[in-house]
Amino acid sequence: LAKTTQPISMDSYEGQEVNITCSHNNIATNDYITWYQQFPSQGPRFIIQGYKTKVTNEVASLFIPADRKSSTLSLPRVSLSDTAVYYCLVGDSPGNTPLVFGKGTRLSVIA
Amino acid sequence: DTGVSQDPRHKITKRGQNVTFRCDPISEHNRLYWYRQTLGQGPEFLTYFQNEAQLEKSRLLSDRFSAERPKGSFSTLEIQRTEQGDSAMYLCASNQQGGQPQHFGDGTRLSIL
């Protein structure tokens, strides 16, 4: 499974757009990129998943360049409730295999 | 919303005791996963089932750990002779085979005295 690297922590003010970048230099052709969000004392929650270019849903956008060696999770206009740990995962057959989590990025949103 | 349910939410026990956790997956999901998470780390895979068959076990799953999913619905994770190092959050997830994202419960937090 491809290893991912993401910042340990980030701070942002409310209302700003937050971009969290994840590096996955060894991503395989069949690998998808998945992001999860985790609040304290809760299980991880699926945010978004993509293979290439751009994916958008009601929560976030995921940008994947052509070489797919990195990806960026974009959270528009964050609020205090977006304070959480965000995990970037890479693996094939999304959802069909056990997930491999890193340490994630701890996002703190400040008023 | 009938998401993944885990019971109990918290368990405090003395070292050497046995503990059992229960996970009720989303009803139509045929795959069920167990993960363990310690403070400051991401979840680590322990084992998973497809229906009642246990398909994979991590090296983290020592002989003191056993998991079952007897009827292909709920699952139990038992830890025998608990040790201090077993203190963690035990997470359960489920999905339907075929590429669906895994949905997690809110875990059982185990504290060993």
PDB file of C-alpha atoms in Angstrom:
ATOM      1  CA  LEU A   1       0.000   0.000   0.000  1.00  0.00           C
ATOM      2  CA  ALA A   2       1.249   3.463  -0.857  1.00  0.00           C
ATOM      3  CA  LYS A   3       2.500   5.497   2.072  1.00  0.00           C
ATOM      4  CA  THR A   4       1.036   8.940   2.629  1.00  0.00           C
ATOM      5  CA  THR A   5       2.577  12.065   4.132  1.00  0.00           C
ATOM      6  CA  GLN A   6       0.511  14.957   5.402  1.00  0.00           C
ATOM      7  CA  PRO A   7       1.146  17.872   7.788  1.00  0.00           C
ATOM      8  CA  ILE A   8       0.800  17.013  11.447  1.00  0.00           C
ATOM      9  CA  SER A   9      -1.280  20.076  12.218  1.00  0.00           C
ATOM     10  CA  MET A  10      -2.813  23.202  10.708  1.00  0.00           C
ATOM     11  CA  ASP A  11      -4.567  26.243  12.104  1.00  0.00           C
ATOM     12  CA  SER A  12      -7.193  28.353  10.371  1.00  0.00           C
ATOM     13  CA  TYR A  13      -9.606  31.138  11.177  1.00  0.00           C
ATOM     14  CA  GLU A  14     -13.311  30.678  10.775  1.00  0.00           C
ATOM     15  CA  GLY A  15     -14.630  31.471   7.320  1.00  0.00           C
ATOM     16  CA  GLN A  16     -11.378  30.715   5.538  1.00  0.00           C
ATOM     17  CA  GLU A  17     -10.787  28.025   2.943  1.00  0.00           C
ATOM     18  CA  VAL A  18      -8.493  25.284   4.182  1.00  0.00           C
ATOM     19  CA  ASN A  19      -6.365  23.137   1.898  1.00  0.00           C
ATOM     20  CA  ILE A  20      -4.700  20.024   3.286  1.00  0.00           C
ATOM     21  CA  THR A  21      -2.173  18.413   0.978  1.00  0.00           C
ATOM     22  CA  CYS A  22      -1.220  14.767   1.078  1.00  0.00           C
ATOM     23  CA  SER A  23       1.799  13.259  -0.663  1.00  0.00           C
ATOM     24  CA  HIS A  24       1.658   9.712  -2.008  1.00  0.00           C
ATOM     25  CA  ASN A  25       4.646   9.353  -4.320  1.00  0.00           C
ATOM     26  CA  ASN A  26       4.307   5.596  -4.686  1.00  0.00           C
ATOM     27  CA  ILE A  27       0.633   5.500  -5.576  1.00  0.00           C
ATOM     28  CA  ALA A  28      -0.253   2.548  -7.797  1.00  0.00           C
ATOM     29  CA  THR A  29      -2.332   2.633 -10.955  1.00  0.00           C
ATOM     30  CA  ASN A  30      -5.297   0.986  -9.242  1.00  0.00           C
ATOM     31  CA  ASP A  31      -5.152   3.095  -6.092  1.00  0.00           C
ATOM     32  CA  TYR A  32      -7.874   5.521  -5.050  1.00  0.00           C
ATOM     33  CA  ILE A  33      -7.458   8.435  -2.640  1.00  0.00           C
ATOM     34  CA  THR A  34      -9.842   8.651   0.294  1.00  0.00           C
ATOM     35  CA  TRP A  35     -10.193  11.218   3.055  1.00  0.00           C
ATOM     36  CA  TYR A  36     -11.744  10.651   6.482  1.00  0.00           C
ATOM     37  CA  GLN A  37     -12.547  13.116   9.278  1.00  0.00           C
ATOM     38  CA  GLN A  38     -12.438  12.217  12.948  1.00  0.00           C
ATOM     39  CA  PHE A  39     -13.749  14.158  15.926  1.00  0.00           C
ATOM     40  CA  PRO A  40     -12.615  13.339  19.476  1.00  0.00           C
ATOM     41  CA  SER A  41     -14.289  10.238  20.929  1.00  0.00           C
ATOM     42  CA  GLN A  42     -15.923   9.405  17.590  1.00  0.00           C
ATOM     43  CA  GLY A  43     -15.113   7.034  14.771  1.00  0.00           C
ATOM     44  CA  PRO A  44     -13.711   8.320  11.468  1.00  0.00           C
ATOM     45  CA  ARG A  45     -16.263   9.651   9.025  1.00  0.00           C
ATOM     46  CA  PHE A  46     -15.883   9.323   5.253  1.00  0.00           C
ATOM     47  CA  ILE A  47     -15.547  12.694   3.534  1.00  0.00           C
ATOM     48  CA  ILE A  48     -14.589  12.186  -0.085  1.00  0.00           C
ATOM     49  CA  GLN A  49     -12.886   9.816  -2.483  1.00  0.00           C
ATOM     50  CA  GLY A  50     -11.341  10.229  -5.913  1.00  0.00           C
ATOM     51  CA  TYR A  51      -9.100   8.736  -8.557  1.00  0.00           C
ATOM     52  CA  LYS A  52      -8.053  11.687 -10.707  1.00  0.00           C
ATOM     53  CA  THR A  53      -8.733  15.350 -11.494  1.00  0.00           C
ATOM     54  CA  LYS A  54     -11.380  16.868  -9.224  1.00  0.00           C
ATOM     55  CA  VAL A  55     -14.184  15.533  -7.107  1.00  0.00           C
ATOM     56  CA  THR A  56     -16.661  17.734  -5.252  1.00  0.00           C
ATOM     57  CA  ASN A  57     -19.446  16.956  -2.844  1.00  0.00           C
ATOM     58  CA  GLU A  58     -21.470  18.951  -0.355  1.00  0.00           C
ATOM     59  CA  VAL A  59     -18.674  18.855   2.223  1.00  0.00           C
ATOM     60  CA  ALA A  60     -15.375  19.211   0.381  1.00  0.00           C
ATOM     61  CA  SER A  61     -13.443  19.130  -2.849  1.00  0.00           C
ATOM     62  CA  LEU A  62     -10.574  16.843  -3.725  1.00  0.00           C
ATOM     63  CA  PHE A  63      -7.969  17.935  -6.237  1.00  0.00           C
ATOM     64  CA  ILE A  64      -5.686  15.344  -7.805  1.00  0.00           C
ATOM     65  CA  PRO A  65      -3.004  16.401 -10.299  1.00  0.00           C
ATOM     66  CA  ALA A  66      -2.253  14.400 -13.393  1.00  0.00           C
ATOM     67  CA  ASP A  67       0.704  12.538 -11.875  1.00  0.00           C
ATOM     68  CA  ARG A  68      -1.461  11.582  -8.856  1.00  0.00           C
ATOM     69  CA  LYS A  69       1.548  11.795  -6.537  1.00  0.00           C
ATOM     70  CA  SER A  70      -0.299  14.180  -4.282  1.00  0.00           C
ATOM     71  CA  SER A  71      -3.823  15.310  -3.526  1.00  0.00           C
ATOM     72  CA  THR A  72      -5.408  18.289  -1.810  1.00  0.00           C
ATOM     73  CA  LEU A  73      -8.497  18.247   0.341  1.00  0.00           C
ATOM     74  CA  SER A  74     -10.229  21.626   0.223  1.00  0.00           C
ATOM     75  CA  LEU A  75     -12.694  22.673   2.902  1.00  0.00           C
ATOM     76  CA  PRO A  76     -14.572  25.874   1.986  1.00  0.00           C
ATOM     77  CA  ARG A  77     -15.319  28.450   4.661  1.00  0.00           C
ATOM     78  CA  VAL A  78     -14.462  26.384   7.714  1.00  0.00           C
ATOM     79  CA  SER A  79     -16.272  26.768  11.004  1.00  0.00           C
ATOM     80  CA  LEU A  80     -15.310  25.844  14.551  1.00  0.00           C
ATOM     81  CA  SER A  81     -17.091  22.510  14.080  1.00  0.00           C
ATOM     82  CA  ASP A  82     -14.571  21.544  11.389  1.00  0.00           C
ATOM     83  CA  THR A  83     -11.894  21.198  14.072  1.00  0.00           C
ATOM     84  CA  ALA A  84     -10.902  17.553  13.734  1.00  0.00           C
ATOM     85  CA  VAL A  85      -8.222  15.160  12.502  1.00  0.00           C
ATOM     86  CA  TYR A  86      -8.221  14.564   8.759  1.00  0.00           C
ATOM     87  CA  TYR A  87      -6.763  11.360   7.337  1.00  0.00           C
ATOM     88  CA  CYS A  88      -5.586  10.794   3.776  1.00  0.00           C
ATOM     89  CA  LEU A  89      -5.607   7.141   2.687  1.00  0.00           C
ATOM     90  CA  VAL A  90      -4.482   5.486  -0.511  1.00  0.00           C
ATOM     91  CA  GLY A  91      -5.408   1.987  -1.595  1.00  0.00           C
ATOM     92  CA  ASP A  92      -6.979  -0.060  -4.345  1.00  0.00           C
ATOM     93  CA  SER A  93     -10.547  -1.355  -4.438  1.00  0.00           C
ATOM     94  CA  PRO A  94     -11.837   1.466  -2.255  1.00  0.00           C
ATOM     95  CA  GLY A  95     -13.718   0.055   0.693  1.00  0.00           C
ATOM     96  CA  ASN A  96     -12.876  -3.533  -0.192  1.00  0.00           C
ATOM     97  CA  THR A  97      -9.695  -3.817   1.778  1.00  0.00           C
ATOM     98  CA  PRO A  98      -8.699  -2.885   5.293  1.00  0.00           C
ATOM     99  CA  LEU A  99      -7.890   0.796   5.563  1.00  0.00           C
ATOM    100  CA  VAL A 100      -4.370   1.940   6.413  1.00  0.00           C
ATOM    101  CA  PHE A 101      -4.386   5.170   8.386  1.00  0.00           C
ATOM    102  CA  GLY A 102      -1.434   7.446   9.082  1.00  0.00           C
ATOM    103  CA  LYS A 103      -1.389   9.971  11.905  1.00  0.00           C
ATOM    104  CA  GLY A 104      -3.522  12.457  10.030  1.00  0.00           C
ATOM    105  CA  THR A 105      -3.616  16.249  10.111  1.00  0.00           C
ATOM    106  CA  ARG A 106      -5.035  17.928  13.170  1.00  0.00           C
ATOM    107  CA  LEU A 107      -6.962  20.995  11.985  1.00  0.00           C
ATOM    108  CA  SER A 108      -7.753  23.653  14.561  1.00  0.00           C
ATOM    109  CA  VAL A 109     -10.252  26.325  13.553  1.00  0.00           C
ATOM    110  CA  ILE A 110     -10.011  29.514  15.539  1.00  0.00           C
ATOM    111  CA  ALA A 111     -12.775  32.093  15.978  1.00  0.00           C
TER     112      ALA A 111
ATOM    113  CA  ASP B   1     -30.215   6.722  11.133  1.00  0.00           C
ATOM    114  CA  THR B   2     -29.154   3.144  11.794  1.00  0.00           C
ATOM    115  CA  GLY B   3     -25.407   3.486  11.646  1.00  0.00           C
ATOM    116  CA  VAL B   4     -22.777   1.188  13.103  1.00  0.00           C
ATOM    117  CA  SER B   5     -23.455   0.633  16.799  1.00  0.00           C
ATOM    118  CA  GLN B   6     -20.880  -0.415  19.373  1.00  0.00           C
ATOM    119  CA  ASP B   7     -21.420  -1.516  22.945  1.00  0.00           C
ATOM    120  CA  PRO B   8     -20.275  -0.633  25.512  1.00  0.00           C
ATOM    121  CA  ARG B   9     -18.934   2.844  24.787  1.00  0.00           C
ATOM    122  CA  HIS B  10     -16.561   2.648  27.710  1.00  0.00           C
ATOM    123  CA  LYS B  11     -15.073  -0.290  29.588  1.00  0.00           C
ATOM    124  CA  ILE B  12     -12.812  -0.124  32.618  1.00  0.00           C
ATOM    125  CA  THR B  13     -11.321  -3.352  33.848  1.00  0.00           C
ATOM    126  CA  LYS B  14      -8.450  -4.687  35.877  1.00  0.00           C
ATOM    127  CA  ARG B  15      -5.409  -6.198  34.261  1.00  0.00           C
ATOM    128  CA  GLY B  16      -5.859  -9.902  33.675  1.00  0.00           C
ATOM    129  CA  GLN B  17      -9.625  -9.785  33.205  1.00  0.00           C
ATOM    130  CA  ASN B  18     -11.437 -10.783  30.029  1.00  0.00           C
ATOM    131  CA  VAL B  19     -13.527  -8.281  28.122  1.00  0.00           C
ATOM    132  CA  THR B  20     -15.951  -8.582  25.216  1.00  0.00           C
ATOM    133  CA  PHE B  21     -17.155  -5.864  22.884  1.00  0.00           C
ATOM    134  CA  ARG B  22     -20.082  -5.972  20.504  1.00  0.00           C
ATOM    135  CA  CYS B  23     -20.554  -4.348  17.099  1.00  0.00           C
ATOM    136  CA  ASP B  24     -23.806  -4.116  15.175  1.00  0.00           C
ATOM    137  CA  PRO B  25     -23.083  -3.117  11.575  1.00  0.00           C
ATOM    138  CA  ILE B  26     -25.385  -1.364   9.156  1.00  0.00           C
ATOM    139  CA  SER B  27     -27.931  -4.071   8.389  1.00  0.00           C
ATOM    140  CA  GLU B  28     -27.337  -4.539   4.674  1.00  0.00           C
ATOM    141  CA  HIS B  29     -23.534  -4.557   4.961  1.00  0.00           C
ATOM    142  CA  ASN B  30     -21.847  -7.908   4.497  1.00  0.00           C
ATOM    143  CA  ARG B  31     -18.350  -6.797   5.542  1.00  0.00           C
ATOM    144  CA  LEU B  32     -17.371  -5.928   9.089  1.00  0.00           C
ATOM    145  CA  TYR B  33     -13.981  -4.651  10.249  1.00  0.00           C
ATOM    146  CA  TRP B  34     -12.303  -4.173  13.621  1.00  0.00           C
ATOM    147  CA  TYR B  35      -9.659  -1.518  14.215  1.00  0.00           C
ATOM    148  CA  ARG B  36      -7.757  -0.332  17.265  1.00  0.00           C
ATOM    149  CA  GLN B  37      -6.729   3.261  17.893  1.00  0.00           C
ATOM    150  CA  THR B  38      -4.345   4.566  20.538  1.00  0.00           C
ATOM    151  CA  LEU B  39      -3.944   8.183  21.535  1.00  0.00           C
ATOM    152  CA  GLY B  40      -2.451  10.350  18.813  1.00  0.00           C
ATOM    153  CA  GLN B  41      -2.409   7.572  16.228  1.00  0.00           C
ATOM    154  CA  GLY B  42      -4.669   6.635  13.381  1.00  0.00           C
ATOM    155  CA  PRO B  43      -6.775   3.480  13.584  1.00  0.00           C
ATOM    156  CA  GLU B  44      -4.931   0.197  12.974  1.00  0.00           C
ATOM    157  CA  PHE B  45      -6.585  -2.768  11.301  1.00  0.00           C
ATOM    158  CA  LEU B  46      -7.183  -5.878  13.404  1.00  0.00           C
ATOM    159  CA  THR B  47      -9.446  -8.208  11.429  1.00  0.00           C
ATOM    160  CA  TYR B  48     -12.403  -8.351   9.083  1.00  0.00           C
ATOM    161  CA  PHE B  49     -15.313 -10.574   8.117  1.00  0.00           C
ATOM    162  CA  GLN B  50     -17.310 -11.115   5.001  1.00  0.00           C
ATOM    163  CA  ASN B  51     -20.621 -12.470   6.201  1.00  0.00           C
ATOM    164  CA  GLU B  52     -19.625 -14.993   8.886  1.00  0.00           C
ATOM    165  CA  ALA B  53     -16.200 -15.793   7.431  1.00  0.00           C
ATOM    166  CA  GLN B  54     -13.140 -14.169   8.990  1.00  0.00           C
ATOM    167  CA  LEU B  55     -11.048 -13.324   5.938  1.00  0.00           C
ATOM    168  CA  GLU B  56      -7.999 -11.572   7.349  1.00  0.00           C
ATOM    169  CA  LYS B  57      -6.269 -11.056  10.668  1.00  0.00           C
ATOM    170  CA  SER B  58      -3.538  -8.547  11.394  1.00  0.00           C
ATOM    171  CA  ARG B  59      -0.345  -9.472  13.204  1.00  0.00           C
ATOM    172  CA  LEU B  60      -1.622  -7.089  15.875  1.00  0.00           C
ATOM    173  CA  LEU B  61      -4.279  -9.643  16.723  1.00  0.00           C
ATOM    174  CA  SER B  62      -2.432 -11.719  19.307  1.00  0.00           C
ATOM    175  CA  ASP B  63      -3.635 -15.069  20.595  1.00  0.00           C
ATOM    176  CA  ARG B  64      -5.443 -13.280  23.385  1.00  0.00           C
ATOM    177  CA  PHE B  65      -7.762 -11.647  20.880  1.00  0.00           C
ATOM    178  CA  SER B  66     -10.629 -13.433  19.189  1.00  0.00           C
ATOM    179  CA  ALA B  67     -13.404 -12.144  17.006  1.00  0.00           C
ATOM    180  CA  GLU B  68     -16.574 -13.791  15.821  1.00  0.00           C
ATOM    181  CA  ARG B  69     -19.476 -13.010  13.567  1.00  0.00           C
ATOM    182  CA  PRO B  70     -21.571 -16.157  13.986  1.00  0.00           C
ATOM    183  CA  LYS B  71     -24.621 -15.264  11.922  1.00  0.00           C
ATOM    184  CA  GLY B  72     -23.074 -12.757   9.602  1.00  0.00           C
ATOM    185  CA  SER B  73     -24.715  -9.879  11.408  1.00  0.00           C
ATOM    186  CA  PHE B  74     -23.296  -8.571  14.705  1.00  0.00           C
ATOM    187  CA  SER B  75     -19.733  -9.295  15.758  1.00  0.00           C
ATOM    188  CA  THR B  76     -17.936  -9.665  19.063  1.00  0.00           C
ATOM    189  CA  LEU B  77     -14.303  -8.984  19.897  1.00  0.00           C
ATOM    190  CA  GLU B  78     -12.959 -10.665  23.012  1.00  0.00           C
ATOM    191  CA  ILE B  79      -9.685  -9.916  24.736  1.00  0.00           C
ATOM    192  CA  GLN B  80      -8.505 -12.459  27.258  1.00  0.00           C
ATOM    193  CA  ARG B  81      -6.109 -11.724  30.129  1.00  0.00           C
ATOM    194  CA  THR B  82      -6.036  -8.012  29.384  1.00  0.00           C
ATOM    195  CA  GLU B  83      -2.748  -6.135  29.613  1.00  0.00           C
ATOM    196  CA  GLN B  84      -1.958  -2.452  30.073  1.00  0.00           C
ATOM    197  CA  GLY B  85      -1.048  -2.190  26.420  1.00  0.00           C
ATOM    198  CA  ASP B  86      -4.574  -3.179  25.423  1.00  0.00           C
ATOM    199  CA  SER B  87      -5.856   0.218  26.538  1.00  0.00           C
ATOM    200  CA  ALA B  88      -7.195   1.802  23.363  1.00  0.00           C
ATOM    201  CA  MET B  89     -10.290   2.703  21.401  1.00  0.00           C
ATOM    202  CA  TYR B  90     -11.687  -0.306  19.565  1.00  0.00           C
ATOM    203  CA  LEU B  91     -13.495   0.707  16.406  1.00  0.00           C
ATOM    204  CA  CYS B  92     -15.851  -1.285  14.233  1.00  0.00           C
ATOM    205  CA  ALA B  93     -16.671  -0.460  10.625  1.00  0.00           C
ATOM    206  CA  SER B  94     -18.878  -2.005   7.989  1.00  0.00           C
ATOM    207  CA  ASN B  95     -19.577  -1.768   4.292  1.00  0.00           C
ATOM    208  CA  GLN B  96     -21.030  -3.663   1.398  1.00  0.00           C
ATOM    209  CA  GLN B  97     -18.501  -5.495  -0.739  1.00  0.00           C
ATOM    210  CA  GLY B  98     -18.012  -3.685  -4.013  1.00  0.00           C
ATOM    211  CA  GLY B  99     -16.189  -0.486  -3.231  1.00  0.00           C
ATOM    212  CA  GLN B 100     -18.467   1.269  -0.765  1.00  0.00           C
ATOM    213  CA  PRO B 101     -16.706   3.426   1.850  1.00  0.00           C
ATOM    214  CA  GLN B 102     -16.387   1.915   5.293  1.00  0.00           C
ATOM    215  CA  HIS B 103     -18.746   3.359   7.903  1.00  0.00           C
ATOM    216  CA  PHE B 104     -17.388   3.497  11.439  1.00  0.00           C
ATOM    217  CA  GLY B 105     -19.030   3.253  14.819  1.00  0.00           C
ATOM    218  CA  ASP B 106     -17.964   5.525  17.657  1.00  0.00           C
ATOM    219  CA  GLY B 107     -15.906   2.829  19.288  1.00  0.00           C
ATOM    220  CA  THR B 108     -15.448   1.217  22.666  1.00  0.00           C
ATOM    221  CA  ARG B 109     -12.837   2.863  24.836  1.00  0.00           C
ATOM    222  CA  LEU B 110     -11.024   0.287  26.960  1.00  0.00           C
ATOM    223  CA  SER B 111      -9.080   1.338  30.033  1.00  0.00           C
ATOM    224  CA  ILE B 112      -6.972  -1.199  31.918  1.00  0.00           C
ATOM    225  CA  LEU B 113      -6.298  -0.435  35.566  1.00  0.00           C
TER     226      LEU B 113
END
